[in-house]
Amino acid sequence: MMPIGNGTHSQWASFVKAMTFSHLSHLQCSGCGKEYAHQEIHTFCPDCQSPLLSIYDLDRARQETDRDEISHRRKGMWRWHEVLPVIHPENQIFLGEGDTPLLSLPHLEEQLGLSRLYVKDESSNPTGSFKARGLAAAISKAKELGVEKVIIPTAGNAGGAMAAYAARAGLEAYIFMPKDTPFANIEESRMAGAEVVLVDGLISDAAGMAGEKARAEGWFDVSTFKEPYRVEGKKVMGYELAEAFHWQLPDVIIYPTGGGTGLVGMWKAFEEMEKVGWLENTKRPRMVSVQADGCAPVVKAFEAKASFCDFWTNAHTIASGLRVPKSFADHLILEDIYESNGTAIAVSDEAILESQKQLAKAEGIFAAPEGAATLAALKELIKQNWLHADEQIVLFNTGSGLKYLDYGSV
Amino acid sequence: MAHNILYIEDNPDNMMLVQRALESRGYHLLKAMKGEDGVAKAESEQVDLILLDINLPDIDGYEVARRLRASSKRELKSVPIIAVTANALKGDAEKALDAGCDVYMSKPINIRELWARVEAFVPTS
């Protein structure tokens, strides 16, 4: 803390401004509850090896932050800076992420017999996917903490996003990707100056190699949930949804789940908003986790009412973002689905491809396979009578189909 | 009486973390830093569950699992084996299960999950 009386008025003013820019209070282990200082570099809890989550002074946010004032700020993820982890505004790396459109789907409503169906279309983020949000937060915070070299294992889009934000932040980037990662992801990463290593295996194999490299050479590992801040960027999807629905949450959110950062992040956002008093009521959405039937660890665990996932063997699906044999935050994903009275559902690659075409033809949205999987899941849930026709339902398209052209999906 | 859990692992940090975690739950940990030592210890001592790292300095964890399952000590054909590894080669989990392991866990080991997995095989009470 800067001592009072030591420093100029402008220094003090900027100090106060910096103190209120973010209400980040500390980090807390999602497993054992141990607290950690946010001013230091952390990965995951060294005691119980669970992910760390950012905790904010929400009482102060309630007093100082006006949700309606936020609506008038410059568009983008960082307008929610009070509930984001960057302390000093100059450390924000902004490439235009956030404030993606929430589109109604009138033709699909008609085809499916629904009345309030939407898609949150994340393809308009920088680098064409929702990964931009998480990496914007993580790289900005890494820069703030003095990190110079970052490393990531990725099934594709996270690599491209990290490369872009690292380039903008002036950080060195190292990326491990499965060799069958879409060409666009490889090329965009290399274009942004990242060192790319193609791995003969899955993202779990890439994660192992990246972890070894990080430990051996001191690179900061930005793997999903192995640092605390990607989930903070992703959670803003939840804030944007609440704002778009006039501070009431939709009935159902159908979300593709690989690492689960977005699902866990949105649930965290809902909790935070409730504590800050921004929501008009306490109704929460039922969260639907969508996976591919060639890699469905969350679905299997959900059906067994388990707290953790078994490692999925022989994982395969065209939706590369869903090819995650076991998320490091599986217990958080499952907790949130259970708490929301939601469900988990697996869909076939054929259903994904069919839904991808349907979404494009009916509504003009060329979704990533992971996003198309949410439409495939919706159709299955309708068959199961799990939904009511008049419910407010939000699909998440996590990225642009244009990044997957080498799969020949169109 | 406390259940005996044999942990075959060459990394002392992992060994210490797991020892602390399991002893806090009332388990007794037997330790081996090499694969062959682990097989020998499993054959000579009463073991209720085995945690098995794959990357070991002598024989790998797959070979350890195969030798345990082929052991003349009958109990080792059915003793639960949990493979615990940060291996970075394609098909690790599949190979571990094929070699006779019951469960595959990837590092970093989530301690709450470890407790749950161990408890499922050898309940503390």
XYZ file of C-alpha atoms in Angstrom:
535
model
C 0.000 0.000 0.000
C 1.173 3.526 -0.754
C 1.486 5.385 2.580
C -0.720 8.451 2.975
C 1.253 11.685 2.785
C 4.035 10.168 0.740
C 3.465 11.017 -2.902
C 1.707 13.602 -5.018
C -2.028 14.099 -5.253
C -2.093 12.716 -8.788
C -0.215 9.609 -7.666
C -2.731 9.135 -4.908
C -5.621 9.700 -7.293
C -4.286 7.163 -9.745
C -3.689 4.768 -6.867
C -7.294 5.054 -5.753
C -8.452 4.676 -9.348
C -6.369 1.546 -9.715
C -7.701 0.155 -6.459
C -11.290 0.499 -7.604
C -10.747 -0.570 -11.195
C -11.090 -4.194 -10.171
C -12.657 -5.563 -7.013
C -10.440 -8.638 -7.123
C -9.765 -9.646 -3.539
C -7.838 -12.906 -3.636
C -7.666 -16.356 -5.200
C -9.281 -19.353 -3.573
C -8.842 -23.057 -4.165
C -12.025 -24.628 -5.508
C -11.127 -27.841 -3.706
C -9.763 -27.091 -0.225
C -10.685 -23.416 0.070
C -7.142 -22.231 0.761
C -6.591 -18.585 -0.153
C -3.787 -17.128 -2.243
C -2.703 -13.561 -2.997
C -3.645 -12.346 -6.451
C -0.512 -10.172 -6.596
C 1.608 -13.302 -7.100
C 1.813 -15.746 -9.981
C -0.211 -18.871 -9.288
C -1.161 -21.914 -11.285
C -3.396 -24.320 -9.341
C -3.535 -25.206 -5.659
C -0.259 -26.860 -4.670
C -1.904 -28.550 -1.684
C -4.844 -30.344 -3.262
C -4.180 -29.669 -6.956
C -7.589 -28.186 -7.750
C -8.195 -25.053 -9.859
C -7.942 -21.635 -8.230
C -10.795 -19.191 -8.676
C -10.800 -15.394 -8.425
C -12.769 -13.979 -5.523
C -13.993 -10.382 -5.639
C -15.097 -7.977 -2.949
C -18.701 -8.114 -4.059
C -19.985 -6.034 -1.154
C -17.860 -3.218 -2.465
C -18.991 -3.912 -6.015
C -22.570 -3.674 -4.794
C -21.862 -0.246 -3.296
C -19.686 1.223 -6.038
C -20.688 -0.356 -9.330
C -23.839 0.463 -11.229
C -24.885 -2.263 -13.646
C -26.746 0.217 -15.853
C -23.706 2.467 -16.117
C -21.722 -0.501 -17.432
C -24.184 -0.762 -20.321
C -23.075 2.658 -21.560
C -19.369 1.958 -21.612
C -17.287 1.180 -24.688
C -18.370 -2.206 -26.038
C -16.294 -5.235 -25.202
C -15.428 -7.621 -22.438
C -13.447 -5.132 -20.394
C -16.405 -2.905 -19.648
C -16.985 -5.401 -16.816
C -13.554 -4.563 -15.398
C -14.728 -4.327 -11.765
C -15.372 -8.071 -11.828
C -12.339 -8.947 -13.920
C -8.883 -9.647 -12.515
C -6.720 -6.936 -14.130
C -5.895 -4.284 -11.536
C -4.285 -1.646 -13.753
C -6.142 -0.606 -16.921
C -2.950 -0.265 -18.916
C -2.488 -4.034 -18.701
C -5.724 -4.871 -20.495
C -5.042 -6.420 -23.871
C -8.030 -5.564 -26.029
C -8.571 -6.844 -29.547
C -12.339 -6.362 -29.601
C -13.398 -9.433 -27.616
C -16.821 -9.690 -26.022
C -20.272 -8.246 -26.680
C -21.022 -10.912 -29.228
C -24.555 -10.899 -30.644
C -27.444 -12.758 -29.068
C -29.501 -13.689 -32.107
C -33.044 -14.972 -32.218
C -33.560 -18.021 -34.423
C -37.037 -17.592 -35.931
C -36.743 -20.231 -38.636
C -35.420 -22.861 -36.280
C -38.137 -21.949 -33.782
C -40.662 -22.730 -36.487
C -38.934 -25.952 -37.518
C -38.584 -27.183 -33.933
C -41.826 -25.935 -32.454
C -40.179 -23.539 -30.029
C -41.003 -19.917 -29.322
C -37.955 -18.344 -27.686
C -34.776 -19.799 -29.131
C -31.504 -17.826 -29.312
C -27.892 -18.324 -30.169
C -25.048 -16.463 -28.519
C -22.757 -16.254 -31.507
C -19.164 -16.183 -30.315
C -17.708 -16.393 -33.809
C -17.375 -12.622 -33.990
C -14.674 -12.612 -31.319
C -11.089 -11.883 -32.390
C -9.539 -15.051 -33.864
C -13.058 -16.292 -34.546
C -13.918 -18.062 -31.319
C -14.898 -17.687 -27.664
C -11.347 -18.612 -26.699
C -10.441 -14.965 -27.214
C -12.269 -14.036 -24.018
C -10.353 -16.386 -21.759
C -7.022 -15.691 -23.331
C -7.573 -11.930 -23.248
C -8.021 -12.185 -19.490
C -5.214 -14.676 -18.905
C -2.624 -12.928 -21.055
C -3.521 -9.504 -19.674
C -3.121 -10.794 -16.135
C 0.089 -12.627 -17.036
C 1.485 -9.370 -18.394
C 0.421 -7.558 -15.241
C 2.229 -10.140 -13.129
C 5.428 -9.827 -15.153
C 5.238 -13.096 -17.084
C 7.301 -13.022 -20.295
C 6.811 -16.493 -21.793
C 3.534 -18.371 -22.062
C 2.791 -21.909 -23.141
C -0.457 -23.708 -23.931
C -1.717 -27.099 -25.037
C -4.735 -26.705 -27.265
C -7.175 -28.538 -29.471
C -7.045 -25.539 -31.780
C -8.761 -22.240 -31.159
C -7.145 -21.509 -27.804
C -3.759 -21.642 -29.510
C -4.696 -19.074 -32.104
C -6.172 -16.825 -29.456
C -3.200 -17.117 -27.160
C -0.802 -16.379 -30.012
C -2.737 -13.242 -30.919
C -2.977 -11.850 -27.384
C 0.610 -12.780 -26.593
C 1.743 -10.956 -29.731
C -0.222 -7.878 -28.722
C 1.168 -8.065 -25.168
C 4.731 -8.619 -26.367
C 5.028 -12.047 -24.766
C 6.721 -15.102 -26.242
C 4.272 -17.909 -27.013
C 4.752 -21.678 -27.258
C 1.874 -23.870 -28.439
C 1.388 -27.650 -28.368
C -1.388 -28.909 -30.665
C -2.524 -32.339 -31.842
C -1.248 -32.796 -35.381
C -4.806 -33.072 -36.734
C -5.727 -29.631 -35.400
C -7.512 -27.544 -38.068
C -5.012 -25.881 -40.400
C -6.438 -22.430 -39.635
C -5.425 -22.773 -35.986
C -1.901 -23.823 -36.844
C -1.464 -21.063 -39.383
C -2.938 -18.254 -37.277
C -0.687 -19.244 -34.374
C 2.436 -19.257 -36.495
C 1.409 -16.024 -38.174
C 1.258 -14.338 -34.769
C 4.795 -15.435 -34.047
C 4.155 -18.388 -31.764
C 6.353 -21.469 -31.739
C 4.019 -24.352 -32.684
C 4.702 -28.004 -31.867
C 2.398 -30.589 -33.468
C 1.810 -33.595 -31.220
C 0.907 -37.114 -32.348
C -1.929 -37.452 -29.885
C -4.835 -35.715 -28.167
C -4.999 -32.497 -26.207
C -4.254 -34.526 -23.073
C -0.994 -35.607 -24.699
C -0.280 -32.016 -25.698
C -1.021 -30.973 -22.112
C 1.504 -33.455 -20.776
C 4.199 -32.164 -23.118
C 3.393 -28.531 -22.440
C 3.471 -29.176 -18.703
C 6.893 -30.791 -18.961
C 8.222 -27.922 -21.049
C 6.751 -25.385 -18.632
C 8.335 -27.089 -15.623
C 11.684 -27.593 -17.325
C 12.082 -24.109 -18.778
C 9.952 -21.880 -16.579
C 7.288 -20.985 -19.152
C 3.941 -19.979 -17.696
C 1.351 -22.659 -18.472
C -1.972 -21.167 -19.577
C -3.726 -24.555 -19.786
C -7.441 -24.651 -19.045
C -7.942 -24.197 -15.290
C -4.235 -24.600 -14.581
C -4.123 -20.835 -14.146
C -6.946 -18.837 -12.542
C -7.863 -16.236 -15.145
C -9.134 -17.767 -18.385
C -12.374 -18.616 -16.635
C -12.731 -14.943 -15.688
C -12.783 -13.885 -19.326
C -15.252 -16.625 -20.192
C -17.589 -15.740 -17.358
C -18.395 -12.437 -19.047
C -20.600 -14.434 -21.426
C -22.847 -14.871 -18.387
C -22.857 -11.141 -17.613
C -23.682 -10.328 -21.221
C -26.539 -12.823 -21.255
C -28.044 -11.375 -18.082
C -27.806 -7.867 -19.481
C -29.363 -8.912 -22.801
C -32.290 -10.575 -20.994
C -32.851 -7.471 -18.849
C -31.187 -8.971 -15.792
C -33.223 -12.143 -15.760
C -31.533 -15.326 -16.857
C -32.834 -17.637 -19.586
C -34.429 -20.976 -18.704
C -31.913 -23.204 -20.429
C -28.332 -22.778 -21.667
C -27.020 -25.439 -24.031
C -23.264 -25.339 -24.060
C -20.570 -27.472 -25.715
C -18.169 -28.831 -23.132
C -14.521 -29.647 -23.649
C -12.517 -28.137 -20.794
C -15.661 -26.565 -19.386
C -14.318 -23.068 -18.752
C -17.354 -21.342 -20.224
C -19.893 -23.417 -18.340
C -18.083 -23.003 -15.022
C -17.426 -19.344 -15.777
C -21.047 -18.513 -16.534
C -22.243 -20.256 -13.393
C -19.676 -18.230 -11.434
C -20.977 -15.072 -13.108
C -24.543 -15.899 -12.080
C -23.437 -16.338 -8.467
C -21.505 -13.075 -8.528
C -24.395 -11.143 -10.064
C -26.768 -12.543 -7.486
C -24.439 -11.447 -4.672
C -23.997 -7.984 -6.166
C -27.759 -7.680 -6.489
C -27.834 -7.171 -10.242
C -30.351 -9.916 -11.050
C -34.070 -9.255 -10.947
C -34.789 -12.669 -9.411
C -32.969 -15.757 -8.212
C -33.989 -18.043 -11.066
C -31.006 -19.738 -12.676
C -30.818 -21.498 -16.034
C -30.624 -25.255 -16.348
C -27.178 -25.880 -17.768
C -26.863 -28.483 -20.510
C -23.395 -29.822 -21.190
C -23.022 -31.095 -24.763
C -20.311 -33.536 -25.771
C -19.654 -35.802 -28.736
C -20.457 -39.461 -28.355
C -16.844 -40.266 -29.271
C -15.637 -38.329 -26.229
C -18.224 -37.871 -23.508
C -16.593 -38.089 -20.078
C -18.923 -35.515 -18.515
C -22.009 -37.275 -19.865
C -20.802 -40.624 -18.522
C -20.027 -39.138 -15.102
C -23.346 -37.276 -15.018
C -25.283 -40.438 -15.804
C -23.425 -42.224 -12.999
C -24.052 -39.249 -10.655
C -20.281 -39.129 -10.118
C -18.230 -36.229 -8.802
C -15.317 -36.768 -11.189
C -14.936 -38.023 -14.741
C -13.109 -41.137 -15.786
C -10.441 -40.489 -18.393
C -12.134 -41.153 -21.762
C -10.167 -43.643 -23.821
C -9.899 -43.619 -27.626
C -11.456 -40.156 -27.840
C -12.586 -39.208 -31.332
C -14.888 -36.607 -32.849
C -14.753 -34.065 -35.645
C -15.463 -31.372 -33.053
C -11.853 -30.908 -31.987
C -12.813 -28.637 -29.116
C -14.815 -31.472 -27.592
C -11.970 -33.942 -27.783
C -10.985 -33.514 -24.139
C -10.715 -36.926 -22.428
C -10.892 -35.396 -18.973
C -11.102 -31.785 -17.910
C -8.921 -30.597 -15.052
C -12.079 -28.958 -13.669
C -14.413 -31.909 -14.179
C -15.701 -31.717 -10.617
C -16.647 -28.047 -11.069
C -18.461 -28.766 -14.342
C -20.413 -31.591 -12.738
C -21.217 -29.580 -9.598
C -22.645 -26.769 -11.686
C -24.761 -29.085 -13.850
C -26.143 -30.822 -10.743
C -26.802 -27.543 -8.951
C -28.620 -26.115 -11.965
C -30.832 -29.203 -12.377
C -29.334 -29.441 -15.816
C -28.190 -32.394 -17.832
C -25.397 -33.703 -20.025
C -25.925 -35.146 -23.458
C -23.757 -36.684 -26.165
C -24.415 -36.313 -29.888
C -22.934 -38.070 -32.891
C -20.631 -36.501 -35.460
C -23.326 -37.126 -38.055
C -25.833 -35.162 -35.996
C -23.292 -32.362 -35.568
C -22.699 -32.093 -39.314
C -26.415 -32.198 -40.061
C -27.057 -29.468 -37.484
C -24.211 -27.379 -38.851
C -25.915 -27.374 -42.247
C -29.334 -26.735 -40.706
C -28.106 -23.727 -38.736
C -26.438 -22.258 -41.804
C -29.349 -22.902 -44.132
C -32.091 -21.809 -41.746
C -30.415 -18.835 -40.097
C -27.281 -17.989 -42.042
C -24.944 -18.926 -39.210
C -21.952 -21.011 -40.194
C -21.167 -22.507 -36.804
C -18.138 -24.391 -35.585
C -18.857 -28.104 -35.091
C -18.861 -27.538 -31.324
C -21.524 -24.865 -31.721
C -23.533 -27.020 -34.102
C -23.436 -29.761 -31.460
C -25.676 -27.598 -29.270
C -28.390 -27.630 -31.949
C -28.029 -31.398 -32.283
C -28.427 -31.656 -28.512
C -31.453 -29.363 -28.543
C -33.209 -31.633 -31.014
C -32.451 -34.639 -28.832
C -33.741 -32.852 -25.719
C -36.966 -32.004 -27.538
C -37.385 -35.699 -28.371
C -36.864 -36.518 -24.707
C -39.445 -33.881 -23.653
C -36.790 -32.348 -21.447
C -37.739 -28.842 -22.597
C -40.948 -26.862 -22.767
C -41.783 -25.210 -26.056
C -42.160 -21.777 -24.467
C -38.899 -21.798 -22.540
C -36.166 -19.290 -23.230
C -33.342 -21.398 -24.646
C -29.853 -20.212 -25.530
C -27.488 -22.180 -27.720
C -23.824 -21.279 -27.756
C -21.962 -21.167 -31.021
C -18.400 -21.072 -29.787
C -16.687 -20.263 -33.050
C -16.739 -19.816 -36.786
C -17.185 -22.764 -39.120
C -14.700 -21.064 -41.409
C -11.876 -22.321 -39.211
C -12.759 -25.975 -39.875
C -12.853 -26.079 -43.661
C -10.207 -28.806 -43.844
C -12.732 -31.195 -42.259
C -14.850 -30.942 -45.382
C -17.874 -30.317 -43.224
C -19.754 -28.320 -45.808
C -6.237 -51.586 11.002
C -5.137 -49.140 8.304
C -5.212 -50.265 4.688
C -1.822 -50.499 2.995
C -1.432 -48.559 -0.229
C 1.692 -49.065 -2.282
C 2.764 -46.042 -4.324
C 5.338 -46.755 -7.019
C 6.685 -43.335 -8.009
C 10.151 -41.899 -8.599
C 9.241 -38.243 -8.086
C 9.741 -37.330 -4.408
C 7.411 -34.311 -4.598
C 4.542 -36.407 -5.866
C 5.348 -39.073 -3.304
C 5.237 -36.552 -0.468
C 1.974 -34.977 -1.683
C 0.215 -38.317 -1.983
C 1.638 -39.587 1.302
C 0.312 -36.537 3.135
C -3.067 -36.830 1.426
C -3.582 -40.525 2.070
C -2.184 -40.624 5.588
C -4.553 -37.800 6.498
C -7.355 -40.195 5.599
C -5.976 -43.008 7.738
C -4.238 -45.060 5.034
C -0.736 -46.436 5.458
C 1.570 -45.736 2.520
C 4.224 -48.157 1.325
C 6.731 -46.596 -1.055
C 8.817 -47.778 -3.975
C 10.868 -45.493 -6.195
C 11.474 -48.032 -8.993
C 9.293 -50.491 -10.864
C 11.122 -53.658 -9.870
C 11.239 -52.584 -6.230
C 7.512 -51.968 -6.425
C 6.810 -55.457 -7.755
C 9.016 -56.955 -5.044
C 7.290 -54.954 -2.327
C 3.845 -55.936 -3.605
C 4.873 -59.589 -3.514
C 6.383 -59.447 -0.042
C 3.902 -57.260 1.813
C 0.173 -57.075 2.384
C -1.069 -54.521 -0.167
C -4.684 -53.389 -0.519
C -4.265 -50.993 -3.457
C -1.459 -49.866 -5.748
C -0.878 -46.400 -7.172
C 1.367 -46.729 -10.156
C 3.330 -44.075 -12.000
C 4.062 -44.945 -15.634
C 7.383 -43.171 -16.158
C 9.742 -45.078 -13.888
C 13.519 -45.198 -14.089
C 13.847 -48.951 -14.728
C 10.813 -50.796 -16.114
C 7.790 -48.704 -17.054
C 4.454 -48.793 -15.280
C 2.850 -50.924 -17.986
C 5.410 -53.650 -17.387
C 4.944 -53.310 -13.631
C 1.200 -53.809 -14.043
C 1.716 -56.834 -16.276
C 4.150 -58.426 -13.789
C 1.798 -57.786 -10.893
C -1.095 -59.416 -12.712
C 1.089 -62.381 -13.665
C 2.541 -62.799 -10.179
C 2.362 -66.106 -8.391
C 0.949 -64.221 -5.407
C -2.747 -64.755 -6.094
C -3.961 -61.537 -4.422
C -2.085 -59.432 -6.956
C -4.320 -60.627 -9.783
C -7.170 -58.646 -8.276
C -5.557 -55.921 -6.203
C -6.828 -52.550 -7.508
C -4.214 -50.667 -9.524
C -4.632 -46.966 -10.236
C -2.279 -45.675 -12.938
C -1.184 -42.126 -12.178
C 0.803 -40.465 -14.880
C 1.749 -37.326 -16.716
C 2.905 -39.336 -19.694
C 2.747 -37.497 -22.975
C 2.367 -40.290 -25.452
C -0.732 -41.132 -27.401
C -2.797 -43.964 -25.987
C -1.365 -43.944 -22.463
C -4.682 -44.534 -20.784
C -5.532 -47.340 -23.155
C -2.140 -48.986 -22.606
C -2.443 -48.684 -18.836
C -5.870 -50.313 -18.837
C -4.711 -53.024 -21.245
C -1.765 -53.775 -18.960
C -4.114 -54.534 -16.101
C -4.698 -51.207 -14.355
C -8.245 -50.549 -13.147
C -8.277 -46.770 -13.375
C -6.190 -44.136 -15.143
C -5.579 -40.740 -13.560
C -3.598 -37.967 -15.170
C -1.314 -35.627 -13.250
C -1.636 -33.200 -11.622
C -3.513 -35.447 -9.237
C -6.570 -33.788 -7.791
C -6.418 -34.901 -4.180
C -10.166 -34.940 -3.692
C -10.461 -37.208 -6.703
C -7.651 -39.409 -5.394
C -9.480 -39.784 -2.089
C -12.683 -40.664 -3.908
C -10.986 -43.206 -6.172
C -9.105 -44.879 -3.316
C -12.150 -44.835 -1.042
C -14.181 -46.574 -3.758
C -11.778 -49.547 -3.659
C -10.697 -49.547 -0.011
C -13.138 -47.713 2.262
C -11.584 -46.208 5.371
C -14.329 -47.445 7.643
